[in-house]
PDB file of C-alpha atoms in Angstrom:
ATOM      1  CA  MET S   1      33.776 -12.037 -13.977  1.00 54.00           C
ATOM      2  CA  PRO S   2      30.193 -10.829 -13.203  1.00 57.00           C
ATOM      3  CA  LYS S   3      29.789  -7.844 -10.962  1.00 61.00           C
ATOM      4  CA  ARG S   4      28.398  -8.524  -7.541  1.00 61.00           C
ATOM      5  CA  LYS S   5      25.402  -6.550  -6.443  1.00 59.00           C
ATOM      6  CA  LYS S   6      25.989  -4.255  -3.554  1.00 58.00           C
ATOM      7  CA  SER S   7      24.081  -5.317  -0.491  1.00 54.00           C
ATOM      8  CA  PRO S   8      21.477  -2.770   0.587  1.00 55.00           C
ATOM      9  CA  ALA S   9      22.311  -0.548   3.510  1.00 59.00           C
ATOM     10  CA  LYS S  10      21.086  -1.952   6.776  1.00 72.00           C
ATOM     11  CA  TRP S  11      17.909  -0.210   7.854  1.00 72.00           C
ATOM     12  CA  THR S  12      17.992   1.137  11.375  1.00 84.00           C
ATOM     13  CA  LEU S  13      15.298   2.856  13.337  1.00 85.00           C
ATOM     14  CA  SER S  14      15.987   5.834  15.564  1.00 92.00           C
ATOM     15  CA  ARG S  15      15.503   5.425  19.285  1.00 92.00           C
ATOM     16  CA  TYR S  16      12.405   7.627  19.116  1.00 93.00           C
ATOM     17  CA  GLY S  17      11.019   5.545  16.258  1.00 92.00           C
ATOM     18  CA  ARG S  18      11.634   2.269  18.112  1.00 93.00           C
ATOM     19  CA  GLU S  19       9.985   3.601  21.265  1.00 94.00           C
ATOM     20  CA  ALA S  20       6.978   4.929  19.319  1.00 94.00           C
ATOM     21  CA  VAL S  21       6.443   1.573  17.554  1.00 95.00           C
ATOM     22  CA  THR S  22       6.794  -0.266  20.870  1.00 96.00           C
ATOM     23  CA  LEU S  23       4.337   2.073  22.598  1.00 96.00           C
ATOM     24  CA  LEU S  24       1.750   1.696  19.837  1.00 96.00           C
ATOM     25  CA  GLY S  25       2.055  -2.098  20.051  1.00 97.00           C
ATOM     26  CA  GLN S  26       1.616  -1.967  23.816  1.00 97.00           C
ATOM     27  CA  LEU S  27      -1.453   0.269  23.488  1.00 96.00           C
ATOM     28  CA  ILE S  28      -2.989  -2.138  20.983  1.00 97.00           C
ATOM     29  CA  ARG S  29      -2.338  -5.087  23.289  1.00 97.00           C
ATOM     30  CA  THR S  30      -3.697  -3.272  26.350  1.00 97.00           C
ATOM     31  CA  ASN S  31      -6.905  -2.322  24.541  1.00 97.00           C
ATOM     32  CA  ARG S  32      -7.278  -5.845  23.155  1.00 96.00           C
ATOM     33  CA  LEU S  33      -6.950  -7.320  26.645  1.00 97.00           C
ATOM     34  CA  GLU S  34      -9.390  -4.776  28.089  1.00 97.00           C
ATOM     35  CA  ARG S  35     -11.938  -6.014  25.523  1.00 97.00           C
ATOM     36  CA  GLN S  36     -11.059  -9.592  26.559  1.00 97.00           C
ATOM     37  CA  TRP S  37     -10.246 -10.557  22.983  1.00 97.00           C
ATOM     38  CA  SER S  38      -7.734 -13.237  22.114  1.00 97.00           C
ATOM     39  CA  VAL S  39      -4.980 -12.532  19.610  1.00 97.00           C
ATOM     40  CA  GLN S  40      -6.905 -14.678  17.114  1.00 97.00           C
ATOM     41  CA  GLU S  41     -10.105 -12.659  17.620  1.00 97.00           C
ATOM     42  CA  LEU S  42      -8.293  -9.409  16.836  1.00 98.00           C
ATOM     43  CA  ALA S  43      -6.564 -11.037  13.867  1.00 98.00           C
ATOM     44  CA  ASP S  44      -9.931 -12.145  12.498  1.00 98.00           C
ATOM     45  CA  ARG S  45     -11.409  -8.655  12.915  1.00 98.00           C
ATOM     46  CA  VAL S  46      -8.430  -7.016  11.182  1.00 98.00           C
ATOM     47  CA  GLY S  47      -8.204  -9.727   8.523  1.00 97.00           C
ATOM     48  CA  VAL S  48      -4.617 -10.796   9.160  1.00 98.00           C
ATOM     49  CA  SER S  49      -2.817 -13.738  10.719  1.00 97.00           C
ATOM     50  CA  ARG S  50      -2.381 -14.305  14.439  1.00 97.00           C
ATOM     51  CA  ASP S  51       1.372 -14.001  13.918  1.00 98.00           C
ATOM     52  CA  MET S  52       0.957 -10.503  12.423  1.00 98.00           C
ATOM     53  CA  ILE S  53      -0.968  -9.299  15.496  1.00 98.00           C
ATOM     54  CA  GLN S  54       1.713 -10.724  17.775  1.00 98.00           C
ATOM     55  CA  ARG S  55       4.406  -8.915  15.767  1.00 98.00           C
ATOM     56  CA  ILE S  56       2.434  -5.660  15.979  1.00 98.00           C
ATOM     57  CA  GLU S  57       1.975  -6.001  19.734  1.00 97.00           C
ATOM     58  CA  HIS S  58       5.695  -6.674  20.188  1.00 97.00           C
ATOM     59  CA  GLY S  59       6.574  -3.508  18.284  1.00 95.00           C
ATOM     60  CA  ASP S  60       8.005  -5.033  15.112  1.00 96.00           C
ATOM     61  CA  PRO S  61       8.760  -1.989  12.912  1.00 95.00           C
ATOM     62  CA  ARG S  62       8.550  -4.052   9.712  1.00 94.00           C
ATOM     63  CA  CYS S  63       4.757  -4.428   9.975  1.00 96.00           C
ATOM     64  CA  THR S  64       2.746  -2.558   7.361  1.00 95.00           C
ATOM     65  CA  ILE S  65       1.567   0.772   8.736  1.00 95.00           C
ATOM     66  CA  GLY S  66      -1.933   0.313   7.306  1.00 96.00           C
ATOM     67  CA  ILE S  67      -2.399  -2.968   9.160  1.00 97.00           C
ATOM     68  CA  VAL S  68      -1.015  -1.488  12.384  1.00 97.00           C
ATOM     69  CA  PHE S  69      -3.362   1.495  12.109  1.00 96.00           C
ATOM     70  CA  GLU S  70      -6.311  -0.816  11.387  1.00 97.00           C
ATOM     71  CA  ALA S  71      -5.512  -2.930  14.447  1.00 98.00           C
ATOM     72  CA  ALA S  72      -5.287   0.250  16.538  1.00 97.00           C
ATOM     73  CA  SER S  73      -8.591   1.468  15.138  1.00 95.00           C
ATOM     74  CA  VAL S  74     -10.370  -1.831  15.792  1.00 97.00           C
ATOM     75  CA  VAL S  75      -9.358  -1.881  19.470  1.00 97.00           C
ATOM     76  CA  GLY S  76     -10.006   1.847  19.937  1.00 95.00           C
ATOM     77  CA  VAL S  77      -6.510   3.319  20.161  1.00 95.00           C
ATOM     78  CA  PRO S  78      -6.744   6.962  19.044  1.00 90.00           C
ATOM     79  CA  LEU S  79      -3.996   7.738  16.555  1.00 90.00           C
ATOM     80  CA  PHE S  80      -4.352  11.427  15.752  1.00 87.00           C
ATOM     81  CA  GLU S  81      -7.805  12.562  16.792  1.00 82.00           C
ATOM     82  CA  GLU S  82     -10.428  10.739  18.811  1.00 82.00           C
ATOM     83  CA  ASP S  83     -13.233  12.623  17.070  1.00 84.00           C
ATOM     84  CA  ARG S  84     -13.750  11.304  13.518  1.00 83.00           C
ATOM     85  CA  ASP S  85     -15.097  14.653  12.291  1.00 89.00           C
ATOM     86  CA  ARG S  86     -11.991  16.396  13.621  1.00 90.00           C
ATOM     87  CA  LEU S  87      -9.794  13.785  11.930  1.00 86.00           C
ATOM     88  CA  ALA S  88     -11.588  14.323   8.608  1.00 90.00           C
ATOM     89  CA  PHE S  89     -11.115  18.083   9.035  1.00 93.00           C
ATOM     90  CA  ARG S  90      -7.388  17.645   9.642  1.00 91.00           C
ATOM     91  CA  VAL S  91      -7.035  15.377   6.595  1.00 90.00           C
ATOM     92  CA  ALA S  92      -8.729  18.022   4.431  1.00 93.00           C
ATOM     93  CA  GLU S  93      -6.600  20.740   6.032  1.00 94.00           C
ATOM     94  CA  GLN S  94      -3.381  18.885   5.191  1.00 93.00           C
ATOM     95  CA  ALA S  95      -4.591  18.182   1.651  1.00 93.00           C
ATOM     96  CA  ASN S  96      -5.151  21.922   1.155  1.00 94.00           C
ATOM     97  CA  LYS S  97      -1.710  22.695   2.544  1.00 93.00           C
ATOM     98  CA  LEU S  98      -0.091  20.120   0.253  1.00 90.00           C
ATOM     99  CA  ARG S  99      -1.783  21.683  -2.778  1.00 91.00           C
ATOM    100  CA  LEU S 100       0.135  24.887  -2.050  1.00 91.00           C
ATOM    101  CA  MET S 101       3.490  23.131  -1.748  1.00 90.00           C
ATOM    102  CA  PRO S 102       5.717  22.173  -4.691  1.00 86.00           C
ATOM    103  CA  LYS S 103       5.040  18.722  -6.125  1.00 84.00           C
ATOM    104  CA  SER S 104       8.681  17.747  -5.818  1.00 85.00           C
ATOM    105  CA  VAL S 105      11.968  19.066  -4.526  1.00 82.00           C
ATOM    106  CA  ARG S 106      15.115  18.881  -6.605  1.00 80.00           C
ATOM    107  CA  GLN S 107      18.493  18.356  -5.079  1.00 78.00           C
ATOM    108  CA  LYS S 108      20.795  21.327  -5.352  1.00 75.00           C
ATOM    109  CA  LYS S 109      23.756  20.660  -7.618  1.00 78.00           C
ATOM    110  CA  THR S 110      26.006  23.350  -6.202  1.00 75.00           C
ATOM    111  CA  VAL S 111      28.415  22.330  -3.526  1.00 75.00           C
ATOM    112  CA  VAL S 112      28.499  24.655  -0.552  1.00 71.00           C
ATOM    113  CA  LYS S 113      32.001  25.436   0.645  1.00 75.00           C
ATOM    114  CA  ASP S 114      31.714  26.010   4.347  1.00 78.00           C
ATOM    115  CA  ASP S 115      35.303  25.364   5.412  1.00 78.00           C
ATOM    116  CA  PHE S 116      36.394  28.855   6.311  1.00 71.00           C
TER     117      PHE S 116
END
């Protein structure tokens, strides 16, 4: 008898994560409406389908982060820094910090006995 594949664990988002995705979608929609753009106009500018923009605006966490960030950028939602030079500085700053960190972290094989 062939072995059945285990079904993947159901992916759940924390409350904070859900609220953050919802807020970002709302900000994108608000800025789109302030510009008096239709959903299709924003979709054309981002290069995605109308359905994708609707999913983003409704806070669907399964949307690709790059597309969500591009939609936010196109409508003018600041993500990290409003000033592009400051954003570039922070990217370089983080890159320098990452160079100092280990490339990977190995799991410890020793079991900690903490049942006193």
